[in-house]
XYZ file of C-alpha atoms in Angstrom:
557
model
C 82.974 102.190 95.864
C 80.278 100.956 93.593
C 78.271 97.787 95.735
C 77.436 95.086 93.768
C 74.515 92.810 94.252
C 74.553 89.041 92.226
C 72.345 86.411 93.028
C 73.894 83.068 93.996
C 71.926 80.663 91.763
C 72.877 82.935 88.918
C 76.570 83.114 89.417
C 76.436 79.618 90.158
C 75.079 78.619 86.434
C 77.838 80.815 85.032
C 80.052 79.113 86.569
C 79.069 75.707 86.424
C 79.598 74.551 89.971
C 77.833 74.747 93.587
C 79.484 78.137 95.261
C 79.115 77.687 99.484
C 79.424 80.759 101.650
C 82.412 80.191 102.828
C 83.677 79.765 99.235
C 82.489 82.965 97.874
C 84.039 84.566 101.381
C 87.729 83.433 100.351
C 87.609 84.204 96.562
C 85.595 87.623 96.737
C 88.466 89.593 98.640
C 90.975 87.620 96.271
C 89.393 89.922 93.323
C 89.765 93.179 95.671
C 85.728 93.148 96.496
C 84.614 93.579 100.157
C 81.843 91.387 101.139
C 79.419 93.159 102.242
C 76.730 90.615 102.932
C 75.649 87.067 101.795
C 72.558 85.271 102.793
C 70.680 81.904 101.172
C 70.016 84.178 97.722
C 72.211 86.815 97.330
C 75.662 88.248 97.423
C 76.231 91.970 97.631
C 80.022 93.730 97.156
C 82.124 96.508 96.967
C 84.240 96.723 93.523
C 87.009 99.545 93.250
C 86.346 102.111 90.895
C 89.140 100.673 88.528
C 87.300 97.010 88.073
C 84.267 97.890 86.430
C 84.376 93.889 85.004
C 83.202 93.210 88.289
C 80.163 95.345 88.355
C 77.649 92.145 87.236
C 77.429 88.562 87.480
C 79.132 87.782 83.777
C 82.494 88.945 84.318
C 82.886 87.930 87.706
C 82.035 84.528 87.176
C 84.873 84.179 84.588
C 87.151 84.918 87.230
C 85.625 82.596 89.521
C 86.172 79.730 87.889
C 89.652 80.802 86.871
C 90.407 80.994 90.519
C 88.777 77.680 90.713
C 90.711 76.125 88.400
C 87.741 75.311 86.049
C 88.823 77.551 82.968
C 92.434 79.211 83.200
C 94.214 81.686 80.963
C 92.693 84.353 78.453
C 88.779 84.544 78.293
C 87.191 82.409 75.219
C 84.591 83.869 73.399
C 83.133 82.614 70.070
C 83.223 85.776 67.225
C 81.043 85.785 63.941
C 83.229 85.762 61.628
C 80.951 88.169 59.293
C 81.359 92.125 60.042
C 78.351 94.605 59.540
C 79.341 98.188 59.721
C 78.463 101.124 61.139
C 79.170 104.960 60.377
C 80.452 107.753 63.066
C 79.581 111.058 62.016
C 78.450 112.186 65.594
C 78.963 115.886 67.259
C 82.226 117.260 68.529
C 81.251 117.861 71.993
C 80.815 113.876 71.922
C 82.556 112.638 68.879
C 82.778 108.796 69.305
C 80.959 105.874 68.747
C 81.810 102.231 69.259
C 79.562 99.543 68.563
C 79.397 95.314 68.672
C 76.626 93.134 67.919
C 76.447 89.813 70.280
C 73.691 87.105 69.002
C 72.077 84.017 70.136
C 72.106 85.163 74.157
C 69.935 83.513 76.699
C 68.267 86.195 78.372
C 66.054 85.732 81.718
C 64.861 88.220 84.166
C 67.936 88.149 86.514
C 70.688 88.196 83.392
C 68.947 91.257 81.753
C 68.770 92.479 85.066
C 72.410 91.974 85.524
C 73.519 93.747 82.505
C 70.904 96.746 83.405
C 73.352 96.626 86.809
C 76.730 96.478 85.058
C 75.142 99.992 82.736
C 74.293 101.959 85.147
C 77.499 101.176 87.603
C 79.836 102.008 84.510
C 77.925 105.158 83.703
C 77.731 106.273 86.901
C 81.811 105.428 87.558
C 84.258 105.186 85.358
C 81.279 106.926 82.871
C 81.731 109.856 84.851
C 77.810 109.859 85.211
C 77.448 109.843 81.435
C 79.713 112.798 81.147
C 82.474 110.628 79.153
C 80.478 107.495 78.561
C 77.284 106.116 77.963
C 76.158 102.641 76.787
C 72.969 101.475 75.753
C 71.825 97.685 74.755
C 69.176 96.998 71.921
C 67.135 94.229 70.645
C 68.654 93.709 67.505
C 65.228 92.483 65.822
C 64.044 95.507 63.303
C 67.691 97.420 63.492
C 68.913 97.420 59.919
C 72.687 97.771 59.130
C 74.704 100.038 59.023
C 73.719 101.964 62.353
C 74.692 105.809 62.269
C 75.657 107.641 64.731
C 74.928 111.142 64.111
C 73.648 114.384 64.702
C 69.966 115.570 64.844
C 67.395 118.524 65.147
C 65.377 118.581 68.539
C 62.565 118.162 66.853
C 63.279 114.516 65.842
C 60.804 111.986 66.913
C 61.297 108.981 69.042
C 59.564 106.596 71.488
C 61.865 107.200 74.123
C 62.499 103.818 76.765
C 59.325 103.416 79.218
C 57.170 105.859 77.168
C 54.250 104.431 74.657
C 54.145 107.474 72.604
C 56.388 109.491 70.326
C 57.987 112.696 71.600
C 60.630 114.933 69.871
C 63.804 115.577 71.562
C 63.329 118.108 73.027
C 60.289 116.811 75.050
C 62.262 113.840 75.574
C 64.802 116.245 77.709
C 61.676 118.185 79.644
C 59.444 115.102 80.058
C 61.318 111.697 80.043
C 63.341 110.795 83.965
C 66.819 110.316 82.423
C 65.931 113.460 80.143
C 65.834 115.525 83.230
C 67.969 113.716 84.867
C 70.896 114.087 82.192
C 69.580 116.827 79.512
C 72.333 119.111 80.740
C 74.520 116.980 78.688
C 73.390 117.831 75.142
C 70.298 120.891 76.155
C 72.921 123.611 75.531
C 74.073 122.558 71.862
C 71.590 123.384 68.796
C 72.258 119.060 67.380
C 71.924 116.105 69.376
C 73.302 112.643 69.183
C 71.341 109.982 68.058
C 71.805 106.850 66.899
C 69.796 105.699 63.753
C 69.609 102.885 61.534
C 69.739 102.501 58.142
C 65.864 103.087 57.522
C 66.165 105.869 59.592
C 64.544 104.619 62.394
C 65.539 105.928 65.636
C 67.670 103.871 68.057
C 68.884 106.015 70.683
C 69.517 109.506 71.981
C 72.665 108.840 73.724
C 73.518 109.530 76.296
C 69.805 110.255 77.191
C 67.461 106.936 76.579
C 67.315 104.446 74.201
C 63.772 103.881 72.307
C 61.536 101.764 73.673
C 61.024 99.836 70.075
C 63.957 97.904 70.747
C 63.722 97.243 74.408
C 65.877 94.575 75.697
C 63.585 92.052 76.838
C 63.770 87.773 77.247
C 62.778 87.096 74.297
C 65.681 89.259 72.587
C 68.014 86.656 71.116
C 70.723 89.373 69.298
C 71.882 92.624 71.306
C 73.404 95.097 69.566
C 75.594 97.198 71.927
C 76.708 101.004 71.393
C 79.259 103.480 73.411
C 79.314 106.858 73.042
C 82.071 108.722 74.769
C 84.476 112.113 74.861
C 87.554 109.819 74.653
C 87.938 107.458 72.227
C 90.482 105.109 74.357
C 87.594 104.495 77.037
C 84.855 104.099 74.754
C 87.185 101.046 73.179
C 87.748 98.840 76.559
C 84.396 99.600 77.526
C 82.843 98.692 74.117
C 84.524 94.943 74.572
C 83.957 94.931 78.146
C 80.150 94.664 77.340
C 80.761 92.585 74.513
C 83.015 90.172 76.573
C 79.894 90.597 79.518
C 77.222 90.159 77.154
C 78.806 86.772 75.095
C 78.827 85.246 78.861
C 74.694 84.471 78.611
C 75.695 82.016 75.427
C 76.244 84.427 72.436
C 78.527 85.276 70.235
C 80.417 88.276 69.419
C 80.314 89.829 65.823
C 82.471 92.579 64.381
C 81.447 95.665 63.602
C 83.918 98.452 60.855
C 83.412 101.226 61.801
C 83.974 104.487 58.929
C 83.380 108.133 59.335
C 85.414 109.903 62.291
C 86.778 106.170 63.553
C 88.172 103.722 60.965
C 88.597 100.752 62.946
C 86.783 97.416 63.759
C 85.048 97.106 67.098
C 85.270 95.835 69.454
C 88.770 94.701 69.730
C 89.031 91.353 70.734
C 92.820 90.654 70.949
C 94.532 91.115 74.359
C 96.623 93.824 75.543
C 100.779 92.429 76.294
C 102.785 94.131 78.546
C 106.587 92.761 79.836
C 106.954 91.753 83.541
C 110.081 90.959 85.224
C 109.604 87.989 87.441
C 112.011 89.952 89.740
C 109.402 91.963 90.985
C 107.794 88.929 92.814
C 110.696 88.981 95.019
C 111.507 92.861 94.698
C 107.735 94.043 95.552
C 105.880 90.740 97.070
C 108.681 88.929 98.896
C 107.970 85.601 96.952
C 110.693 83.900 95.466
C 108.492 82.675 92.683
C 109.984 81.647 88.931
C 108.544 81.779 85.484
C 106.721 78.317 85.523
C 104.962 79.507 88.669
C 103.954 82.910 87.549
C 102.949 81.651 84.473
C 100.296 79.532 86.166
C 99.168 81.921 88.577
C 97.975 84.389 85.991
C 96.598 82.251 83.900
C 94.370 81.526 87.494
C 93.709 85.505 87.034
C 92.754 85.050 83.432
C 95.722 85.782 81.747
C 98.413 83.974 78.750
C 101.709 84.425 79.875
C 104.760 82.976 77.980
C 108.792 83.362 78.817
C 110.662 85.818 76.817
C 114.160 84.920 78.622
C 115.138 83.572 81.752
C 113.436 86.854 83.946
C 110.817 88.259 81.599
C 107.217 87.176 80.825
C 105.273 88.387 77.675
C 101.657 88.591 79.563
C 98.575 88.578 77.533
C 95.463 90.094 79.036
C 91.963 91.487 78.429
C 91.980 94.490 76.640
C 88.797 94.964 79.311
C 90.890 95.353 82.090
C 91.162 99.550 82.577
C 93.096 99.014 85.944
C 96.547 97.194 84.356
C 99.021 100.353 84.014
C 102.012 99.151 84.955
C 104.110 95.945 85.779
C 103.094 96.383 89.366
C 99.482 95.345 88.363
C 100.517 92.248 87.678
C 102.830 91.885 90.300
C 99.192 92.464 92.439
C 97.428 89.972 89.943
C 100.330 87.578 91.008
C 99.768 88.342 94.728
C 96.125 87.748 94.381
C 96.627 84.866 92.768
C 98.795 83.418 95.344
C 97.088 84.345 97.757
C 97.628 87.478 100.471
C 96.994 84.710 103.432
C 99.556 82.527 102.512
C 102.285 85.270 101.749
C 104.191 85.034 105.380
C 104.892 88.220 107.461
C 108.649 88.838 107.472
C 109.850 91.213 110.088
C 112.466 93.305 108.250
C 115.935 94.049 109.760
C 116.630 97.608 110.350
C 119.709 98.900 107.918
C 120.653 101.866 110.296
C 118.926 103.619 113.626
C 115.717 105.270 112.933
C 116.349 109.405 112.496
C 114.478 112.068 111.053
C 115.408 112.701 107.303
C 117.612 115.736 106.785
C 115.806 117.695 105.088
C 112.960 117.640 107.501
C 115.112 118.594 110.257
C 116.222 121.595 107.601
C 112.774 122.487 106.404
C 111.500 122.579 110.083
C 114.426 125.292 110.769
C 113.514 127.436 107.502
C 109.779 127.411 109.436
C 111.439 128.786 112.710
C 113.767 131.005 110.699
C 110.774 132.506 108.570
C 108.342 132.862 111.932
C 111.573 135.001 113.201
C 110.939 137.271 110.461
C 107.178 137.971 111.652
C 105.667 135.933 109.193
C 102.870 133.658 109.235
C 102.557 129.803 108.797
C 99.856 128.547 106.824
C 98.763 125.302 105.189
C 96.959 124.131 101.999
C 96.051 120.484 100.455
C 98.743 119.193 97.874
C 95.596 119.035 95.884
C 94.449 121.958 93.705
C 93.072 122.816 90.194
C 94.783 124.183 87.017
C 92.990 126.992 86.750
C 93.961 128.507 90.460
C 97.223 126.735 89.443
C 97.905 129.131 86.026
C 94.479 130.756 84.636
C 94.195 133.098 87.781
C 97.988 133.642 87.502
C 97.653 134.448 84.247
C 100.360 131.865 83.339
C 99.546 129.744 79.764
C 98.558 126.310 81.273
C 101.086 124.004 81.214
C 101.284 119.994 82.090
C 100.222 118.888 85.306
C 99.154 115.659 86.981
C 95.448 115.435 87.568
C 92.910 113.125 88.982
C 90.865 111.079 86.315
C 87.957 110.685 88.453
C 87.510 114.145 90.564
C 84.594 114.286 93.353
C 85.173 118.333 93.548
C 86.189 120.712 90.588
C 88.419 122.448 93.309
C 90.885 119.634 93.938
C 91.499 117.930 90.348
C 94.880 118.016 90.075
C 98.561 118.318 92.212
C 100.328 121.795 92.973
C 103.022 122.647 90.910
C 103.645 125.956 93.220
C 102.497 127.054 96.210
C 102.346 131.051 95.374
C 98.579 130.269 94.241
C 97.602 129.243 97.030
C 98.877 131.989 99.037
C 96.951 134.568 96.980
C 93.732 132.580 97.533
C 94.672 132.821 101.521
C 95.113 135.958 101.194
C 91.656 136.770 98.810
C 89.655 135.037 101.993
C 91.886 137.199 104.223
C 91.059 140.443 103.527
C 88.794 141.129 106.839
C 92.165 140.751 108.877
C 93.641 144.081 107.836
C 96.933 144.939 106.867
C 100.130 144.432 106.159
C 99.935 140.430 105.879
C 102.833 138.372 105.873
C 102.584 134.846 105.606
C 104.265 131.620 104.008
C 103.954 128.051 103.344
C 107.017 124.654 103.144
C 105.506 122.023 101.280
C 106.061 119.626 98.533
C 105.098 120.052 94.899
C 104.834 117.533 91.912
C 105.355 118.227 88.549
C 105.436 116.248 85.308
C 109.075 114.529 84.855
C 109.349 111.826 81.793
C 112.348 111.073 83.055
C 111.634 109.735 86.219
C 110.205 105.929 86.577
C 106.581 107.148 87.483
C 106.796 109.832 85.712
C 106.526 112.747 88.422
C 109.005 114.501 90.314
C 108.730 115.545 93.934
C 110.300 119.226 94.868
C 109.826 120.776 99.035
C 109.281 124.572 98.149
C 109.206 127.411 100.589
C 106.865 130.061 99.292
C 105.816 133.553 101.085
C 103.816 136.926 100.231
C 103.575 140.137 101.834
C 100.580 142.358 101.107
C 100.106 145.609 101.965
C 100.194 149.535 101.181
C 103.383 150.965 99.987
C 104.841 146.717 99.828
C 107.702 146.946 97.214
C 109.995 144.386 96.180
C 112.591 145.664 98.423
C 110.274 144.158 101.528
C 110.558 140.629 99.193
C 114.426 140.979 98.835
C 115.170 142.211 102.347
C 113.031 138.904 103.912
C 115.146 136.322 101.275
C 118.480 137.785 102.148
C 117.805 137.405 105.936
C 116.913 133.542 105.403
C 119.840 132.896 103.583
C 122.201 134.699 105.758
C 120.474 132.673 108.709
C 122.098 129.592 106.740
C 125.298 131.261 105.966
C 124.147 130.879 102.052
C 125.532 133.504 99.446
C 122.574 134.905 97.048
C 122.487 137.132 94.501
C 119.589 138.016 92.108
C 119.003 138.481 88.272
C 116.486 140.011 85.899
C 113.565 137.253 85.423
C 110.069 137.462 83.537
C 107.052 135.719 84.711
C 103.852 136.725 83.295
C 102.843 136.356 87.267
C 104.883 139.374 88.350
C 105.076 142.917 86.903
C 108.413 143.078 84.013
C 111.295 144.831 85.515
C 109.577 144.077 89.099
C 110.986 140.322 88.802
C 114.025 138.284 89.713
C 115.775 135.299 90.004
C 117.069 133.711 93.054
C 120.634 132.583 92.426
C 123.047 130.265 94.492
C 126.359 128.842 94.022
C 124.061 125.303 93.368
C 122.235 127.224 90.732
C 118.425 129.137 90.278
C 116.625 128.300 93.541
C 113.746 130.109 92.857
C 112.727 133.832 91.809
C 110.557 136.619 93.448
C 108.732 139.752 92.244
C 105.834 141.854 92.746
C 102.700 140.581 91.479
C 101.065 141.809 88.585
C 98.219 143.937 88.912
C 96.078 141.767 87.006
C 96.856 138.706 88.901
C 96.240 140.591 91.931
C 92.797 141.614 90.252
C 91.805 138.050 89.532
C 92.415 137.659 93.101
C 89.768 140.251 94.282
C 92.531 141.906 96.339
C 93.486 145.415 96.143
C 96.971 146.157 97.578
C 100.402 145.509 96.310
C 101.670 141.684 97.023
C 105.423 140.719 96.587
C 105.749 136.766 96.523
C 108.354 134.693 96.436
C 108.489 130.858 95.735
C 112.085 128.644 96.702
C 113.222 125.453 96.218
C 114.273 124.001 99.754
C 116.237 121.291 98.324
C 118.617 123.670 96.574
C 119.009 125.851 99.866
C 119.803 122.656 101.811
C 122.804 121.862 99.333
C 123.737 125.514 99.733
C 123.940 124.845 103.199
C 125.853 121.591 103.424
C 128.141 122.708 100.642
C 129.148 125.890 103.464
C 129.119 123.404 106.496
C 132.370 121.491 104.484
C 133.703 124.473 103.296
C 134.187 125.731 107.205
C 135.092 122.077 108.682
C-alpha cells in the first residue's frame, strides 16, 4: 500500500482546528490508513489501493472534519458557472481526455507539494504506472481555450518540465527522466499524444511530462487539470477527484465541454446514489441501527442520505470515491463511522456440532480413489491468466473474472478449468520420462449473472495421461473405474471441443446430467505446449458425481 506523508500544520489549516496525536491516532485507522509514524511535524500512512482520495492532505482533511463533526454530508465546492471547452481527438492506443479548470487557489510550497504527492501515488496505483492514467496540473496563465488533445509527429517541439531548452519528442523520450522512464508507453506508435492549446502552443506530452512554460508554481492562481487514460470510466472519477483535491486550497471549480471522441462536460460534479437496506447493519455489522442513525453516520463519512421507505436509504456520495461497489461499502462506511471499537464482540451460538462439509469428505475420497489408479496429485494457484486459460488451448476467449490491478502477467485472472494447468505441469515435466499420469481436485470460478456476486464456485476433478501409444481408451478406462468406485452409472456421447481432436471427444453423462467430457488433445494444443506425445485429459465436475452418489446411497437404503 501506497504510504502517505502530510504535514500536521498543513492538515491542520484545512481543517480548521488543532489535531493532537492522539487525535489523528483514533481517526486515521477510522478511514482504513495504518499509522505508520507521527512526530511534532509530520504524519506518514498507509492508504489501500482503492482510496486514492487519501493519497494528499486535501481530501483527507475533508474527511477529518466530517468525522469531527465540523462539516457533515456531501463535499461543498464552489463551480464557475461559465464552461470553456476543450476538444478530444487523441490516439486510439490512448483515446481519452478529461479536463477541469480550478481558479483562484492558494498555493504554498507544502500544498503544491501535496498535489505533486497525490500525482504521482495515483499514477503509480490505481494509474497502473501511467499505463491507464496519467494526470498533469498547469498554470493556467498563457493557456488559451479550447485545449486539444491530440495527436503529433515526434518531431514536435516542446520545453519539456525541468528542461530550459526546446527538444522534439523524440529527444524528449531519449533525454528527459520520465521520457526514459515511461517512453515505452507511446515510443512504439508513429503519433504521440499531446496536449495543445488553441495557439498551438504545447502543453503536455501525456503521459510523458508536461512543459515547463506552465509549471505549477506559488504564484499560479488558476490550474488547469488534464487526464488522459485507456478507459474512459477511470479517467472521469479521477478527473473530479483532482478537481474536488485541487478546489480544497480555496478555488473554484469550472466546467469544461468536452467535443470530439467524448461529448460530455467534465468533470462531473453530481454524486453517485446507490440503495442500501438498513438491514444490512444488523445482517453484516451486528448493529441494530435505524434510518435516523444511519443517516447521520454517513453524512460523518461525507455522504447525503435520505429514506426511501421504512428499510431503504437513497445515499448520495462522491462520484470520487472508486472503492463504493456495492451496498456492503456502505455498510463498512457505516461501521467506520460508528466506530469498530465500540461495536461489542458477540460470541455466536453454535447452530449444530462442528463436521467437515460433505463434499470435502467426498472430494478427499475421489483423491484416494484416483491415487489407487497410479496417478499423481498435483497442485496449482486458483489464480491464472486467460491466455494459458484459452489462447494455448486454442479455445476463443471467453468471460472470466480478472484482477484489475495485477503485480504478475501470469496470475491476472481465476481458473475456469484446471486441464490448463495440467498441460503446463506437464510442459515443465518433460525431464521425468514417460508415461505421466497425474490429476488435480480444486475449485473453479466462472462468470454467473445470476448469482448475487456475480461468480459461481464449481470443485472439478481434472487428470491427463501422457505418453506413447496413450489413446482415449486409457482416458475412458480411468473414468469408468472412479465411477464404479462410487457405484455411479456413466455413459459417454460424441462432444466437440476445439481442445481435443473431433471424433477423439466425449461427454461424460450421469443420471444428474453432463458432468464433464474427456478426449485426446489436439495436436496443436499439445504443440503450444512444447510437448511431444499423445495426452488424453479429462476435466469433471465433483459436485455432480457427489449427487450421483447420494442419489445411489437412497436408492439402496
Amino acid at each position: 500500500m501506497p504510504v502517505i506523508e502530510v504535514k500536521i500544520w498543513d492538515l491542520e489549516r484545512l481543517v480548521g482546528q488543532k489535531l493532537e496525536r492522539s487525535m489523528l491516532e483514533q481517526i486515521l485507522p477510522s478511514l482504513k490508513c495504518e499509522v505508520e509514524e507521527i512526530n511534532d511535524e509530520t504524519v506518514s500512512y498507509e492508504a489501500t489501493h482503492d482510496r486514492p482520495d487519501l493519497y494528499s492532505a486535501e481530501l483527507l482533511s475533508l474527511y477529518i472534519r466530517g468525522l469531527l463533526g465540523i462539516e457533515t454530508g456531501l463535499p461543498r465546492v464552489k463551480v464557475v458557472e461559465k464552461t470553456e471547452k476543450a476538444e478530444i481527438n487523441g490516439p486510439d492506443y490512448r483515446p481519452y481526455a478529461l479536463f477541469a479548470v480550478v481558479r483562484n487557489v492558494n498555493l504554498d510550497d507544502e500544498a503544491i507539494r501535496q498535489l505533486m504527492q497525490l500525482q504521482e501515488k495515483v499514477h503509480l496505483t490505481f494509474g497502473r504506472n501511467r499505463r491507464k492514467i496519467s494526470v498533469g496540473l498547469y498554470d493556467l496563465r498563457g493557456i488559451e481555450f479550447p485545449v486539444k488533445y491530440t495527436v503529433a509527429d515526434p518531431d514536435l517541439k516542446m520545453k519539456p518540465l525541468g528542461f530550459g531548452f526546446e527538444m522534439s519528442l523524440k529527444e524528449v523520450l531519449k533525454s528527459h527522466p520520465k521520457g526514459i522512464e515511461y517512453g515505452h508507453l507511446v515510443s512504439q506508435y508513429d503519433k504521440y499524444p499531446i496536449i495543445l492549446d488553441a495557439e498551438g502552443k504545447v502543453v503536455s506530452f501525456p503521459p510523458i511530462t508536461n512543459s515547463e512554460d506552465f509549471r505549477v508554481t506559488e504564484e499560479t492562481r488558476d490550474i488547469l487539470i488534464d487526464v488522459t487514460s485507456t478507459d474512459l470510466e477511470s479517467a472521469r472519477r479521477t478527473i473530479t477527484l483532482f478537481a474536488y483535491a485541487v478546489s480544497m486550497r480555496g478555488g473554484e471549480i469550472q466546467q469544461l465541454q468536452l467535443s470530439g471522441k467524448i461529448n460530455e462536460v467534465s468533470p462531473r460534479i453530481e454524486p453517485d446514489i446507490m440503495r442500501y437496506p438498513v438491514e444490512l447493519n444488523r445482517r453484516l455489522l451486528g448493529l441494530d441501527i435505524g434510518l435516523e442513525e444511519t443517516m447521520r453516520l454517513l453524512a460523518k463519512m461525507r455522504m447525503d442520505a435520505s429514506p426511501i421507505n421504512s428499510n431503504e436509504l437513497e445515499i448520495r456520495y462522491p462520484y470520487f470515491r472508486t472503492d463504493i461497489l456495492h451496498p456492503v461499502d456502505i455498510s463498512e462506511e457505516v461501521a467506520m463511522a460508528y466506530g469498530y471499537n465500540n461495536i461489542e464482540p458477540e460470541v455466536m451460538p453454535p447452530l449444530h456440532p462442528g463436521r467437515e462439509h460433505p463434499l470435502e469428505v467426498f472430494t478427499r475420497a475421489v483423491r484416494e480413489s484416483m491415487i489407487g489408479l497410479g496417478f499423481i496429485e498435483v497442485n496449482n494457484y486458483m489464480f491464472t491468466n486467460p491466455g494459458l486459460m484459452y489462447d494455448k488451448m486454442n479455445v476463443p476467449r471467453q468471460p472470466i473474472i480478472e484482477v484489475e490491478n495485477p503485480r504478475h502477467e501470469a496470475y491476472t485472472a481465476l481458473r475456469t478449468w484446471i486441464i490448463p494447468q495440467l498441460l503446463n505441469i506437464l510442459s515443465s515435466s518433460k525431464h521425468a520420462g514417460y508415461p505421466q499420469r497425474i490429476f488435480e481436485t480444486g475449485d473453479v470460478v466462472l462468470p454467473d449473472d445470476k448469482s448475487e456476486n456475480r461468480t459461481r464456485e464449481e470443485r472439478h476433478l481434472a487428470f491427463a495421461i501422457a505418453g506413447k501409444g496413450t489413446t482415449l481408451t486409457n482416458g475412458l478406462s480411468a473414468v469408468k473405474s472412479l465411477f464404479n468406485m462410487f457405484g455411479v452409472p456413466v455413459k459417454f456421447e460424441k462432444y466437440k471441443h476445439p481442445s481435443f481432436i473431433e471424433g477423439r471427444t466425449a461427454q461424460i453423462v450421469t443420471p444428474e446430467g453432463p458432468a464433464g467430457l474427456i478426449g485426446e488433445v489436439h495436436p496443436q494444443v499439445i504443440t503450444n505446449f512444447n510437448l511431444n506425445v499423445p495426452i488424453v485429459a479429462a476435466e469433471l465436475n465433483i459436485e455432480v458425481i457427489h449427487k450421483c452418489y447420494l442419489s445411489q446411497q437412497k436408492k439402496e437404503h
